[in-house]
Amino acid sequence: MSSPARFPLRIAVLVVLAAGVGLVLAERLYREIEVQLAGLILRAITSSGVHVVGARETVYFGLSSDTPFGLRMTPECSSVFLLLPLLLVTSVMLYFRPQNARRLFLSLLLAAVVVFLVNQLRILTIVWLVFGLGTDEGYYWGHTLLGSMVSVLGGAVSLVLFVWLATRKTRASKDAAS
């Protein structure tokens, strides 16, 4: 590959890596967005009162019940750190397969959406179990066990989806190979 052709490739790889650094630096803002979305979803599916305090990265629910509860999203609970491996894999694959850049970026976008939505599902799982089992037991099962399983499985699904979309052969390449 000639030097002028490598320049856009290097820029693209650096942009993907910079996006990862940007996510880490803007991680608190990202958490606020996650909490705001969780609040919107909870308002739509519950009638027990929801309040979001974005500055504290906290969503309160069950406000009209006897046991209101607040979930504070800490950095470990955010999906931002599940996005970082996807960005790293994208940059590596982009470096070695620059001809697949369009497919890699589409794969990254879809996998990132899955990661983001899985974290919302994790939050909803916690809320559902808190409502069902009470605050102590529901939070334990929802956050520590089942919620963590949702995150791990969702992260694995997003990574498999990413790799499958990024590496599958197109119909045209299959036809050319036969």
mmCIF file with all atom_site columns, C-alpha atoms in Angstrom:
data_model
loop_
_atom_site.group_PDB
_atom_site.id
_atom_site.type_symbol
_atom_site.label_atom_id
_atom_site.label_alt_id
_atom_site.label_comp_id
_atom_site.label_asym_id
_atom_site.label_entity_id
_atom_site.label_seq_id
_atom_site.pdbx_PDB_ins_code
_atom_site.Cartn_x
_atom_site.Cartn_y
_atom_site.Cartn_z
_atom_site.occupancy
_atom_site.B_iso_or_equiv
_atom_site.pdbx_formal_charge
_atom_site.auth_seq_id
_atom_site.auth_comp_id
_atom_site.auth_asym_id
_atom_site.auth_atom_id
_atom_site.pdbx_PDB_model_num
ATOM 1   C CA . MET A 1 1   ? 0.000   0.000   0.000  1.00 0.00 ? 1   MET A CA 1
ATOM 2   C CA . SER A 1 2   ? 1.428   3.374   -0.958 1.00 0.00 ? 2   SER A CA 1
ATOM 3   C CA . SER A 1 3   ? 2.092   6.085   1.578  1.00 0.00 ? 3   SER A CA 1
ATOM 4   C CA . PRO A 1 4   ? -0.747  8.409   0.420  1.00 0.00 ? 4   PRO A CA 1
ATOM 5   C CA . ALA A 1 5   ? -3.238  5.516   0.667  1.00 0.00 ? 5   ALA A CA 1
ATOM 6   C CA . ARG A 1 6   ? -2.031  4.669   4.180  1.00 0.00 ? 6   ARG A CA 1
ATOM 7   C CA . PHE A 1 7   ? -2.651  8.223   5.418  1.00 0.00 ? 7   PHE A CA 1
ATOM 8   C CA . PRO A 1 8   ? -6.494  7.976   5.434  1.00 0.00 ? 8   PRO A CA 1
ATOM 9   C CA . LEU A 1 9   ? -6.185  4.528   6.999  1.00 0.00 ? 9   LEU A CA 1
ATOM 10  C CA . ARG A 1 10  ? -4.052  5.896   9.818  1.00 0.00 ? 10  ARG A CA 1
ATOM 11  C CA . ILE A 1 11  ? -6.486  8.750   10.299 1.00 0.00 ? 11  ILE A CA 1
ATOM 12  C CA . ALA A 1 12  ? -9.427  6.332   10.483 1.00 0.00 ? 12  ALA A CA 1
ATOM 13  C CA . VAL A 1 13  ? -7.655  4.135   13.039 1.00 0.00 ? 13  VAL A CA 1
ATOM 14  C CA . LEU A 1 14  ? -6.745  7.194   15.104 1.00 0.00 ? 14  LEU A CA 1
ATOM 15  C CA . VAL A 1 15  ? -10.345 8.475   14.935 1.00 0.00 ? 15  VAL A CA 1
ATOM 16  C CA . VAL A 1 16  ? -11.650 5.163   16.300 1.00 0.00 ? 16  VAL A CA 1
ATOM 17  C CA . LEU A 1 17  ? -9.054  5.149   19.079 1.00 0.00 ? 17  LEU A CA 1
ATOM 18  C CA . ALA A 1 18  ? -9.800  8.817   19.829 1.00 0.00 ? 18  ALA A CA 1
ATOM 19  C CA . ALA A 1 19  ? -13.499 7.916   20.113 1.00 0.00 ? 19  ALA A CA 1
ATOM 20  C CA . GLY A 1 20  ? -12.527 5.443   22.844 1.00 0.00 ? 20  GLY A CA 1
ATOM 21  C CA . VAL A 1 21  ? -10.503 8.068   24.673 1.00 0.00 ? 21  VAL A CA 1
ATOM 22  C CA . GLY A 1 22  ? -13.377 10.523  24.230 1.00 0.00 ? 22  GLY A CA 1
ATOM 23  C CA . LEU A 1 23  ? -15.828 8.039   25.742 1.00 0.00 ? 23  LEU A CA 1
ATOM 24  C CA . VAL A 1 24  ? -13.588 7.583   28.764 1.00 0.00 ? 24  VAL A CA 1
ATOM 25  C CA . LEU A 1 25  ? -13.207 11.340  29.202 1.00 0.00 ? 25  LEU A CA 1
ATOM 26  C CA . ALA A 1 26  ? -16.944 11.989  28.720 1.00 0.00 ? 26  ALA A CA 1
ATOM 27  C CA . GLU A 1 27  ? -17.956 8.939   30.728 1.00 0.00 ? 27  GLU A CA 1
ATOM 28  C CA . ARG A 1 28  ? -19.956 10.944  33.284 1.00 0.00 ? 28  ARG A CA 1
ATOM 29  C CA . LEU A 1 29  ? -21.991 12.673  30.570 1.00 0.00 ? 29  LEU A CA 1
ATOM 30  C CA . TYR A 1 30  ? -22.543 9.276   28.974 1.00 0.00 ? 30  TYR A CA 1
ATOM 31  C CA . ARG A 1 31  ? -23.861 7.917   32.299 1.00 0.00 ? 31  ARG A CA 1
ATOM 32  C CA . GLU A 1 32  ? -26.222 10.883  32.600 1.00 0.00 ? 32  GLU A CA 1
ATOM 33  C CA . ILE A 1 33  ? -27.608 10.054  29.160 1.00 0.00 ? 33  ILE A CA 1
ATOM 34  C CA . GLU A 1 34  ? -28.061 6.414   30.184 1.00 0.00 ? 34  GLU A CA 1
ATOM 35  C CA . VAL A 1 35  ? -29.885 7.440   33.359 1.00 0.00 ? 35  VAL A CA 1
ATOM 36  C CA . GLN A 1 36  ? -32.111 9.920   31.494 1.00 0.00 ? 36  GLN A CA 1
ATOM 37  C CA . LEU A 1 37  ? -33.123 7.195   29.023 1.00 0.00 ? 37  LEU A CA 1
ATOM 38  C CA . ALA A 1 38  ? -33.802 4.780   31.887 1.00 0.00 ? 38  ALA A CA 1
ATOM 39  C CA . GLY A 1 39  ? -36.069 7.412   33.422 1.00 0.00 ? 39  GLY A CA 1
ATOM 40  C CA . LEU A 1 40  ? -37.974 7.835   30.148 1.00 0.00 ? 40  LEU A CA 1
ATOM 41  C CA . ILE A 1 41  ? -38.463 4.093   29.827 1.00 0.00 ? 41  ILE A CA 1
ATOM 42  C CA . LEU A 1 42  ? -39.567 3.735   33.461 1.00 0.00 ? 42  LEU A CA 1
ATOM 43  C CA . ARG A 1 43  ? -42.057 6.592   33.083 1.00 0.00 ? 43  ARG A CA 1
ATOM 44  C CA . ALA A 1 44  ? -43.516 4.802   30.072 1.00 0.00 ? 44  ALA A CA 1
ATOM 45  C CA . ILE A 1 45  ? -43.889 1.390   31.730 1.00 0.00 ? 45  ILE A CA 1
ATOM 46  C CA . THR A 1 46  ? -44.620 2.190   35.388 1.00 0.00 ? 46  THR A CA 1
ATOM 47  C CA . SER A 1 47  ? -47.139 4.374   37.149 1.00 0.00 ? 47  SER A CA 1
ATOM 48  C CA . SER A 1 48  ? -45.463 4.544   40.531 1.00 0.00 ? 48  SER A CA 1
ATOM 49  C CA . GLY A 1 49  ? -43.541 7.762   39.989 1.00 0.00 ? 49  GLY A CA 1
ATOM 50  C CA . VAL A 1 50  ? -40.110 8.307   38.504 1.00 0.00 ? 50  VAL A CA 1
ATOM 51  C CA . HIS A 1 51  ? -37.634 11.117  39.031 1.00 0.00 ? 51  HIS A CA 1
ATOM 52  C CA . VAL A 1 52  ? -34.214 11.493  37.419 1.00 0.00 ? 52  VAL A CA 1
ATOM 53  C CA . VAL A 1 53  ? -31.393 13.557  38.869 1.00 0.00 ? 53  VAL A CA 1
ATOM 54  C CA . GLY A 1 54  ? -28.912 13.628  36.023 1.00 0.00 ? 54  GLY A CA 1
ATOM 55  C CA . ALA A 1 55  ? -26.273 15.510  38.002 1.00 0.00 ? 55  ALA A CA 1
ATOM 56  C CA . ARG A 1 56  ? -26.159 12.562  40.408 1.00 0.00 ? 56  ARG A CA 1
ATOM 57  C CA . GLU A 1 57  ? -26.569 9.930   37.674 1.00 0.00 ? 57  GLU A CA 1
ATOM 58  C CA . THR A 1 58  ? -29.548 8.633   39.647 1.00 0.00 ? 58  THR A CA 1
ATOM 59  C CA . VAL A 1 59  ? -33.025 7.472   38.726 1.00 0.00 ? 59  VAL A CA 1
ATOM 60  C CA . TYR A 1 60  ? -35.613 7.227   41.497 1.00 0.00 ? 60  TYR A CA 1
ATOM 61  C CA . PHE A 1 61  ? -38.641 4.990   41.036 1.00 0.00 ? 61  PHE A CA 1
ATOM 62  C CA . GLY A 1 62  ? -41.551 3.717   43.062 1.00 0.00 ? 62  GLY A CA 1
ATOM 63  C CA . LEU A 1 63  ? -42.072 7.236   44.433 1.00 0.00 ? 63  LEU A CA 1
ATOM 64  C CA . SER A 1 64  ? -45.781 6.724   45.078 1.00 0.00 ? 64  SER A CA 1
ATOM 65  C CA . SER A 1 65  ? -45.190 3.366   46.783 1.00 0.00 ? 65  SER A CA 1
ATOM 66  C CA . ASP A 1 66  ? -44.204 2.569   50.360 1.00 0.00 ? 66  ASP A CA 1
ATOM 67  C CA . THR A 1 67  ? -40.671 1.718   49.259 1.00 0.00 ? 67  THR A CA 1
ATOM 68  C CA . PRO A 1 68  ? -39.258 4.269   46.829 1.00 0.00 ? 68  PRO A CA 1
ATOM 69  C CA . PHE A 1 69  ? -35.829 3.383   45.528 1.00 0.00 ? 69  PHE A CA 1
ATOM 70  C CA . GLY A 1 70  ? -32.973 5.182   43.797 1.00 0.00 ? 70  GLY A CA 1
ATOM 71  C CA . LEU A 1 71  ? -30.444 3.639   41.442 1.00 0.00 ? 71  LEU A CA 1
ATOM 72  C CA . ARG A 1 72  ? -27.194 5.527   41.086 1.00 0.00 ? 72  ARG A CA 1
ATOM 73  C CA . MET A 1 73  ? -25.197 4.601   38.030 1.00 0.00 ? 73  MET A CA 1
ATOM 74  C CA . THR A 1 74  ? -21.538 4.375   38.899 1.00 0.00 ? 74  THR A CA 1
ATOM 75  C CA . PRO A 1 75  ? -18.793 4.126   36.268 1.00 0.00 ? 75  PRO A CA 1
ATOM 76  C CA . GLU A 1 76  ? -18.762 0.337   36.652 1.00 0.00 ? 76  GLU A CA 1
ATOM 77  C CA . CYS A 1 77  ? -22.482 0.190   35.830 1.00 0.00 ? 77  CYS A CA 1
ATOM 78  C CA . SER A 1 78  ? -22.195 2.189   32.643 1.00 0.00 ? 78  SER A CA 1
ATOM 79  C CA . SER A 1 79  ? -22.056 0.527   29.252 1.00 0.00 ? 79  SER A CA 1
ATOM 80  C CA . VAL A 1 80  ? -19.222 2.822   28.198 1.00 0.00 ? 80  VAL A CA 1
ATOM 81  C CA . PHE A 1 81  ? -16.588 0.324   29.284 1.00 0.00 ? 81  PHE A CA 1
ATOM 82  C CA . LEU A 1 82  ? -18.259 -2.428  27.265 1.00 0.00 ? 82  LEU A CA 1
ATOM 83  C CA . LEU A 1 83  ? -17.880 -0.222  24.191 1.00 0.00 ? 83  LEU A CA 1
ATOM 84  C CA . LEU A 1 84  ? -14.116 0.114   24.559 1.00 0.00 ? 84  LEU A CA 1
ATOM 85  C CA . PRO A 1 85  ? -13.276 -3.455  23.434 1.00 0.00 ? 85  PRO A CA 1
ATOM 86  C CA . LEU A 1 86  ? -15.481 -2.948  20.370 1.00 0.00 ? 86  LEU A CA 1
ATOM 87  C CA . LEU A 1 87  ? -13.594 0.227   19.501 1.00 0.00 ? 87  LEU A CA 1
ATOM 88  C CA . LEU A 1 88  ? -10.254 -1.482  20.005 1.00 0.00 ? 88  LEU A CA 1
ATOM 89  C CA . VAL A 1 89  ? -11.212 -4.465  17.835 1.00 0.00 ? 89  VAL A CA 1
ATOM 90  C CA . THR A 1 90  ? -12.551 -2.078  15.188 1.00 0.00 ? 90  THR A CA 1
ATOM 91  C CA . SER A 1 91  ? -9.287  -0.154  15.082 1.00 0.00 ? 91  SER A CA 1
ATOM 92  C CA . VAL A 1 92  ? -7.242  -3.350  14.757 1.00 0.00 ? 92  VAL A CA 1
ATOM 93  C CA . MET A 1 93  ? -9.486  -4.781  12.041 1.00 0.00 ? 93  MET A CA 1
ATOM 94  C CA . LEU A 1 94  ? -9.531  -1.431  10.270 1.00 0.00 ? 94  LEU A CA 1
ATOM 95  C CA . TYR A 1 95  ? -5.756  -1.399  10.235 1.00 0.00 ? 95  TYR A CA 1
ATOM 96  C CA . PHE A 1 96  ? -5.512  -4.911  8.778  1.00 0.00 ? 96  PHE A CA 1
ATOM 97  C CA . ARG A 1 97  ? -8.597  -4.774  6.545  1.00 0.00 ? 97  ARG A CA 1
ATOM 98  C CA . PRO A 1 98  ? -8.997  -1.168  5.415  1.00 0.00 ? 98  PRO A CA 1
ATOM 99  C CA . GLN A 1 99  ? -11.063 -2.276  2.421  1.00 0.00 ? 99  GLN A CA 1
ATOM 100 C CA . ASN A 1 100 ? -13.796 -3.301  4.900  1.00 0.00 ? 100 ASN A CA 1
ATOM 101 C CA . ALA A 1 101 ? -14.003 0.127   6.577  1.00 0.00 ? 101 ALA A CA 1
ATOM 102 C CA . ARG A 1 102 ? -17.663 0.724   5.709  1.00 0.00 ? 102 ARG A CA 1
ATOM 103 C CA . ARG A 1 103 ? -18.695 -2.694  7.011  1.00 0.00 ? 103 ARG A CA 1
ATOM 104 C CA . LEU A 1 104 ? -16.573 -2.258  10.150 1.00 0.00 ? 104 LEU A CA 1
ATOM 105 C CA . PHE A 1 105 ? -18.159 1.090   10.996 1.00 0.00 ? 105 PHE A CA 1
ATOM 106 C CA . LEU A 1 106 ? -21.668 -0.285  10.426 1.00 0.00 ? 106 LEU A CA 1
ATOM 107 C CA . SER A 1 107 ? -20.841 -3.325  12.574 1.00 0.00 ? 107 SER A CA 1
ATOM 108 C CA . LEU A 1 108 ? -19.471 -1.058  15.296 1.00 0.00 ? 108 LEU A CA 1
ATOM 109 C CA . LEU A 1 109 ? -22.582 1.108   15.228 1.00 0.00 ? 109 LEU A CA 1
ATOM 110 C CA . LEU A 1 110 ? -24.967 -1.851  15.507 1.00 0.00 ? 110 LEU A CA 1
ATOM 111 C CA . ALA A 1 111 ? -22.944 -3.545  18.244 1.00 0.00 ? 111 ALA A CA 1
ATOM 112 C CA . ALA A 1 112 ? -22.736 -0.263  20.191 1.00 0.00 ? 112 ALA A CA 1
ATOM 113 C CA . VAL A 1 113 ? -26.509 0.122   20.026 1.00 0.00 ? 113 VAL A CA 1
ATOM 114 C CA . VAL A 1 114 ? -26.896 -3.436  21.339 1.00 0.00 ? 114 VAL A CA 1
ATOM 115 C CA . VAL A 1 115 ? -24.504 -2.709  24.237 1.00 0.00 ? 115 VAL A CA 1
ATOM 116 C CA . PHE A 1 116 ? -26.378 0.486   25.104 1.00 0.00 ? 116 PHE A CA 1
ATOM 117 C CA . LEU A 1 117 ? -29.772 -1.259  25.006 1.00 0.00 ? 117 LEU A CA 1
ATOM 118 C CA . VAL A 1 118 ? -28.496 -4.220  27.023 1.00 0.00 ? 118 VAL A CA 1
ATOM 119 C CA . ASN A 1 119 ? -27.507 -1.827  29.795 1.00 0.00 ? 119 ASN A CA 1
ATOM 120 C CA . GLN A 1 120 ? -31.027 -0.404  29.739 1.00 0.00 ? 120 GLN A CA 1
ATOM 121 C CA . LEU A 1 121 ? -32.339 -3.970  30.014 1.00 0.00 ? 121 LEU A CA 1
ATOM 122 C CA . ARG A 1 122 ? -30.052 -4.464  33.010 1.00 0.00 ? 122 ARG A CA 1
ATOM 123 C CA . ILE A 1 123 ? -31.530 -1.396  34.692 1.00 0.00 ? 123 ILE A CA 1
ATOM 124 C CA . LEU A 1 124 ? -35.057 -2.615  33.964 1.00 0.00 ? 124 LEU A CA 1
ATOM 125 C CA . THR A 1 125 ? -34.163 -6.030  35.384 1.00 0.00 ? 125 THR A CA 1
ATOM 126 C CA . ILE A 1 126 ? -33.045 -4.389  38.627 1.00 0.00 ? 126 ILE A CA 1
ATOM 127 C CA . VAL A 1 127 ? -36.235 -2.304  38.800 1.00 0.00 ? 127 VAL A CA 1
ATOM 128 C CA . TRP A 1 128 ? -38.439 -5.318  38.081 1.00 0.00 ? 128 TRP A CA 1
ATOM 129 C CA . LEU A 1 129 ? -36.773 -7.378  40.807 1.00 0.00 ? 129 LEU A CA 1
ATOM 130 C CA . VAL A 1 130 ? -36.870 -4.529  43.325 1.00 0.00 ? 130 VAL A CA 1
ATOM 131 C CA . PHE A 1 131 ? -40.618 -4.198  42.685 1.00 0.00 ? 131 PHE A CA 1
ATOM 132 C CA . GLY A 1 132 ? -41.075 -7.977  42.855 1.00 0.00 ? 132 GLY A CA 1
ATOM 133 C CA . LEU A 1 133 ? -38.776 -9.034  45.677 1.00 0.00 ? 133 LEU A CA 1
ATOM 134 C CA . GLY A 1 134 ? -38.401 -5.853  47.715 1.00 0.00 ? 134 GLY A CA 1
ATOM 135 C CA . THR A 1 135 ? -35.513 -3.463  47.988 1.00 0.00 ? 135 THR A CA 1
ATOM 136 C CA . ASP A 1 136 ? -32.870 -5.601  49.699 1.00 0.00 ? 136 ASP A CA 1
ATOM 137 C CA . GLU A 1 137 ? -33.395 -8.936  48.010 1.00 0.00 ? 137 GLU A CA 1
ATOM 138 C CA . GLY A 1 138 ? -34.508 -7.438  44.688 1.00 0.00 ? 138 GLY A CA 1
ATOM 139 C CA . TYR A 1 139 ? -31.474 -5.188  44.463 1.00 0.00 ? 139 TYR A CA 1
ATOM 140 C CA . TYR A 1 140 ? -29.132 -8.036  45.362 1.00 0.00 ? 140 TYR A CA 1
ATOM 141 C CA . TRP A 1 141 ? -30.560 -10.392 42.751 1.00 0.00 ? 141 TRP A CA 1
ATOM 142 C CA . GLY A 1 142 ? -31.093 -7.667  40.186 1.00 0.00 ? 142 GLY A CA 1
ATOM 143 C CA . HIS A 1 143 ? -27.756 -5.917  40.442 1.00 0.00 ? 143 HIS A CA 1
ATOM 144 C CA . THR A 1 144 ? -25.275 -8.477  41.636 1.00 0.00 ? 144 THR A CA 1
ATOM 145 C CA . LEU A 1 145 ? -26.458 -11.657 39.962 1.00 0.00 ? 145 LEU A CA 1
ATOM 146 C CA . LEU A 1 146 ? -29.050 -11.384 37.217 1.00 0.00 ? 146 LEU A CA 1
ATOM 147 C CA . GLY A 1 147 ? -28.072 -7.868  36.166 1.00 0.00 ? 147 GLY A CA 1
ATOM 148 C CA . SER A 1 148 ? -24.438 -8.876  35.846 1.00 0.00 ? 148 SER A CA 1
ATOM 149 C CA . MET A 1 149 ? -25.444 -11.892 33.765 1.00 0.00 ? 149 MET A CA 1
ATOM 150 C CA . VAL A 1 150 ? -27.480 -9.629  31.480 1.00 0.00 ? 150 VAL A CA 1
ATOM 151 C CA . SER A 1 151 ? -24.418 -7.392  31.009 1.00 0.00 ? 151 SER A CA 1
ATOM 152 C CA . VAL A 1 152 ? -21.991 -10.230 30.378 1.00 0.00 ? 152 VAL A CA 1
ATOM 153 C CA . LEU A 1 153 ? -24.290 -12.073 27.970 1.00 0.00 ? 153 LEU A CA 1
ATOM 154 C CA . GLY A 1 154 ? -25.277 -8.850  26.230 1.00 0.00 ? 154 GLY A CA 1
ATOM 155 C CA . GLY A 1 155 ? -21.634 -7.859  25.863 1.00 0.00 ? 155 GLY A CA 1
ATOM 156 C CA . ALA A 1 156 ? -20.839 -11.278 24.411 1.00 0.00 ? 156 ALA A CA 1
ATOM 157 C CA . VAL A 1 157 ? -23.772 -11.075 21.996 1.00 0.00 ? 157 VAL A CA 1
ATOM 158 C CA . SER A 1 158 ? -22.695 -7.627  20.838 1.00 0.00 ? 158 SER A CA 1
ATOM 159 C CA . LEU A 1 159 ? -19.116 -8.803  20.281 1.00 0.00 ? 159 LEU A CA 1
ATOM 160 C CA . VAL A 1 160 ? -20.259 -11.881 18.325 1.00 0.00 ? 160 VAL A CA 1
ATOM 161 C CA . LEU A 1 161 ? -22.653 -9.714  16.309 1.00 0.00 ? 161 LEU A CA 1
ATOM 162 C CA . PHE A 1 162 ? -19.856 -7.266  15.592 1.00 0.00 ? 162 PHE A CA 1
ATOM 163 C CA . VAL A 1 163 ? -17.417 -9.950  14.433 1.00 0.00 ? 163 VAL A CA 1
ATOM 164 C CA . TRP A 1 164 ? -20.059 -11.743 12.375 1.00 0.00 ? 164 TRP A CA 1
ATOM 165 C CA . LEU A 1 165 ? -21.172 -8.552  10.620 1.00 0.00 ? 165 LEU A CA 1
ATOM 166 C CA . ALA A 1 166 ? -17.616 -7.307  10.136 1.00 0.00 ? 166 ALA A CA 1
ATOM 167 C CA . THR A 1 167 ? -16.224 -10.538 8.705  1.00 0.00 ? 167 THR A CA 1
ATOM 168 C CA . ARG A 1 168 ? -19.056 -12.192 6.798  1.00 0.00 ? 168 ARG A CA 1
ATOM 169 C CA . LYS A 1 169 ? -18.683 -12.422 3.093  1.00 0.00 ? 169 LYS A CA 1
ATOM 170 C CA . THR A 1 170 ? -20.961 -10.426 0.838  1.00 0.00 ? 170 THR A CA 1
ATOM 171 C CA . ARG A 1 171 ? -22.960 -12.120 -1.875 1.00 0.00 ? 171 ARG A CA 1
ATOM 172 C CA . ALA A 1 172 ? -20.696 -10.514 -4.515 1.00 0.00 ? 172 ALA A CA 1
ATOM 173 C CA . SER A 1 173 ? -17.520 -11.881 -2.872 1.00 0.00 ? 173 SER A CA 1
ATOM 174 C CA . LYS A 1 174 ? -19.111 -15.327 -2.541 1.00 0.00 ? 174 LYS A CA 1
ATOM 175 C CA . ASP A 1 175 ? -20.057 -15.271 -6.233 1.00 0.00 ? 175 ASP A CA 1
ATOM 176 C CA . ALA A 1 176 ? -16.549 -14.120 -7.208 1.00 0.00 ? 176 ALA A CA 1
ATOM 177 C CA . ALA A 1 177 ? -14.980 -16.947 -5.160 1.00 0.00 ? 177 ALA A CA 1
ATOM 178 C CA . SER A 1 178 ? -17.034 -19.637 -6.891 1.00 0.00 ? 178 SER A CA 1
#
